[in-house]
Coordinates of C-alpha atoms in Angstrom, one line a residue:
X11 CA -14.8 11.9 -10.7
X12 CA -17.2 9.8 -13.0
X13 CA -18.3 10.0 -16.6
X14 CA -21.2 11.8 -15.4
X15 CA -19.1 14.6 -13.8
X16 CA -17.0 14.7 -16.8
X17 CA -19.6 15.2 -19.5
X18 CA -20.9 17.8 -17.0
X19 CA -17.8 19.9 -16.7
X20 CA -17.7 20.0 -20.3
X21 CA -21.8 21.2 -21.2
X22 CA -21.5 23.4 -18.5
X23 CA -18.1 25.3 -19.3
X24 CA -18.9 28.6 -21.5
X25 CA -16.8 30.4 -24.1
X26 CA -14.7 32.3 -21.2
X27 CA -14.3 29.1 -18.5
X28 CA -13.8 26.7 -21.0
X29 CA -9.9 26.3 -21.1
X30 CA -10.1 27.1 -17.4
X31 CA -13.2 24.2 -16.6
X32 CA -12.0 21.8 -19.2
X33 CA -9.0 22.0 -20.9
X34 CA -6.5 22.4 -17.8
X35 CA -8.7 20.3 -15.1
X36 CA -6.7 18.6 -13.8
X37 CA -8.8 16.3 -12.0
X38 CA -10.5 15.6 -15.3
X39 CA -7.6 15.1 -16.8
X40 CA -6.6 12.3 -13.9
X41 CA -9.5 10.4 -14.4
X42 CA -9.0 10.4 -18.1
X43 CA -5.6 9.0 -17.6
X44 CA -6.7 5.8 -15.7
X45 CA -9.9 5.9 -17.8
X46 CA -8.8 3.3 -20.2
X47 CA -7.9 4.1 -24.1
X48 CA -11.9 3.7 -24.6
X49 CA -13.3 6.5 -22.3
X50 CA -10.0 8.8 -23.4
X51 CA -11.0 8.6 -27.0
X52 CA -14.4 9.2 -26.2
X53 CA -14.4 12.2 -24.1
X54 CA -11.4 13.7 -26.7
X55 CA -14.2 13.4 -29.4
X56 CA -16.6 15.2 -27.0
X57 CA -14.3 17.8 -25.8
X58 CA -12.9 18.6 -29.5
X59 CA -16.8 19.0 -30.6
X60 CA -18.0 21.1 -27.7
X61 CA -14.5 23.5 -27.9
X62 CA -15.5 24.1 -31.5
X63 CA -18.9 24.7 -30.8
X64 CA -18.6 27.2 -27.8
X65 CA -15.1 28.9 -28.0
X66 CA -14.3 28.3 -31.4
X67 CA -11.3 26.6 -30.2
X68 CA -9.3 23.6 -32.5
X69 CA -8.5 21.5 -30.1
X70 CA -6.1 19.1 -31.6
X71 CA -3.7 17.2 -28.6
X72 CA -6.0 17.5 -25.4
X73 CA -5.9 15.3 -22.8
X74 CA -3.4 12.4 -21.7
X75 CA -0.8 11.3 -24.3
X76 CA -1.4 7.9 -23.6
X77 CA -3.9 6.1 -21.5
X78 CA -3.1 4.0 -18.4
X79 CA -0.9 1.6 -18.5
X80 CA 0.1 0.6 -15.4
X81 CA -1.0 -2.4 -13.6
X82 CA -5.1 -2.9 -12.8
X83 CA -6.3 -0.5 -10.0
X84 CA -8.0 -3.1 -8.1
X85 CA -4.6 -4.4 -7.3
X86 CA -4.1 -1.7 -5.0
X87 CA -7.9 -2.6 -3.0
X88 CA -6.7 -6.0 -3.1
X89 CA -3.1 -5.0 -1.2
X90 CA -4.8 -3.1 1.3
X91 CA -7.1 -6.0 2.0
X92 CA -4.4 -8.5 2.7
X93 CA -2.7 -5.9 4.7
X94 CA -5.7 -5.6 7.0
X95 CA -5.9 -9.2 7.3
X96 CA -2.2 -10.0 8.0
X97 CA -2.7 -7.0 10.5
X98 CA -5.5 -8.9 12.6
X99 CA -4.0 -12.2 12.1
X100 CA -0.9 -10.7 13.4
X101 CA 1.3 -13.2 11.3
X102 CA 5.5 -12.4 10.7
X103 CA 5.0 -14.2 7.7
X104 CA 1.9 -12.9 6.6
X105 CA 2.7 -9.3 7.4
X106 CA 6.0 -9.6 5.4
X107 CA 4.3 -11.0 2.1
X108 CA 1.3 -8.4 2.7
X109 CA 3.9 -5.5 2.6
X110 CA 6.2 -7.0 -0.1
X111 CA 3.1 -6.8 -2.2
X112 CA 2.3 -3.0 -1.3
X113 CA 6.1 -2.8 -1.9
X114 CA 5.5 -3.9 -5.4
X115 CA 2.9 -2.0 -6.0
X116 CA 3.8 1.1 -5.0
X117 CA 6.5 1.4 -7.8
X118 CA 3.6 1.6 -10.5
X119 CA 0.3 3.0 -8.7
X120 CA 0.3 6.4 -7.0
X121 CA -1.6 5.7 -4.0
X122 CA -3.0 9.5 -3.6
X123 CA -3.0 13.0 -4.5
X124 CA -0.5 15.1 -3.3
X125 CA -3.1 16.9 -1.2
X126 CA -4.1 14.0 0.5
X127 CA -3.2 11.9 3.5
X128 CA -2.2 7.8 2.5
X129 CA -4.3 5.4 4.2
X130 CA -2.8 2.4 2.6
X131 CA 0.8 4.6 3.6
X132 CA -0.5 4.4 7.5
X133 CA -1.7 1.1 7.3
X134 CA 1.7 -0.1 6.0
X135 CA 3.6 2.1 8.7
X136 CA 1.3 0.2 11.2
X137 CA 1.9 -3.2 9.9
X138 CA 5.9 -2.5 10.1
X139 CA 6.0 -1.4 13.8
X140 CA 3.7 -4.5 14.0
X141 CA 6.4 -6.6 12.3
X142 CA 9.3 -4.9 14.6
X143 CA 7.1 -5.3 17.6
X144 CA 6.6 -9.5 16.6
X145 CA 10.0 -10.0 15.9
X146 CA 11.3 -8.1 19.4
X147 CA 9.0 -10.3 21.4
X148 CA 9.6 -13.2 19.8
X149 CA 14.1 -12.6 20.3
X150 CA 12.8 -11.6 23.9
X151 CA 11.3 -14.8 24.3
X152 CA 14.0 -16.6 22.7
X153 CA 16.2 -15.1 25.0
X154 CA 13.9 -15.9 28.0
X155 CA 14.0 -19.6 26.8
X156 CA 17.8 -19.7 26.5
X157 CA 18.3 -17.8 29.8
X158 CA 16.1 -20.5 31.6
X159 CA 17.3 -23.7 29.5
X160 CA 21.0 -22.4 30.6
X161 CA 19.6 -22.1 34.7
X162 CA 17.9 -25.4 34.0
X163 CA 21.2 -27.2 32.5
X164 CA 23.1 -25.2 35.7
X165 CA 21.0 -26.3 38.6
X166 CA 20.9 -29.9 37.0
X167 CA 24.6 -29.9 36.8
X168 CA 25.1 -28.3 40.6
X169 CA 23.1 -31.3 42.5
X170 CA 25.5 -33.8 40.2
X171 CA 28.5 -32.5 41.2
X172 CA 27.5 -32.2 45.2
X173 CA 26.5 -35.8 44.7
X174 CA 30.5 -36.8 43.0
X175 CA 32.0 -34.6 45.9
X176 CA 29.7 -36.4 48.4
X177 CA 30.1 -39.9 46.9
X178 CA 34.1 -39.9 47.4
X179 CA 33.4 -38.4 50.7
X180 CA 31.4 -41.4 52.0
X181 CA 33.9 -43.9 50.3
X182 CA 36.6 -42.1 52.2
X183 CA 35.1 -43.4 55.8
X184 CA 34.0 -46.4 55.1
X185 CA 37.5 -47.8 54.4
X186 CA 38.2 -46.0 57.9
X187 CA 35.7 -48.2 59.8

């Protein structure tokens, strides 16, 4: 929804679909509440005049209470952003900060309409099993490194103790000669 659609919605609504068209839209009414005080007051003005020319309606308390408040919107383009780039630079660290800030955010900024799928939702559950599957290779490898320092450390140790049994073994016939 835009300003355009808005003023629309409220020339073209008639005496009988204007409560239904304007006054309980509530898609209007959403873009009116993260429209700013400016645009709220504005279209309040527009929508009182136009209910008292075409109904005959006082419209007193239409619309959002208050305004948005919340933090900017763009914050929420901006989390998705470093999301997708923590996904491609496929970063533990990067990831982690990418999602604490969706985290954050998701407190204070409804990320969709009810009807709707999430896209930022997926691309967070994507970057988690991509966390989970960083941090499993990475143990697995840590494990792989421990298993072969420990055969390492093992075979060193074998040949050293063949050469101490061997060593007192020699010394043993030479004093026999």
């Amino acid at each position: 929804m835009n300003r355009k659609k808005a003023m629309n919605l409220v020339d073209r609504a008639t005496k009988d679909t204007f409560k239904a068209d304007v006054l309980e839209n509530k898609e209007l009414l959403a873009y009116l509440e993260t429209g700013g005080d400016r645009l709220l007051s504005g279209m309040r003005k527009v929508v009182q005049k136009r209910a008292k020319e075409v109904a005959g309606i006082e419209v007193e308390s239409w619309g959002p209470k208050k305004a948005w408040s919340g933090p900017p919107l763009w914050l929420k383009a901006e989390a998705a952003e470093k999301l997708k780039a923590a996904v491609a630079a496929k970063s533990v660290e990067d990831l982690e900060a990418a999602l604490a800030a969706v985290d954050e955010l998701e407190d204070a900024i409804k990320f969709t309409k009810a009807d709707e799928e999430a896209p930022l939702a997926k691309m967070e559950a994507e970057a988690r099993a991509l966390v989970e599957e960083l941090q499993n290779a990475a143990a697995a490898a840590e494990t792989a490194a421990a298993e072969a320092a420990a055969a390492a450390e093992a075979a060193a140790e074998a040949p050293a103790e063949e050469a101490e049994t061997e060593a007192p073994a020699e010394e043993a016939e030479s004093p026999a000669e």
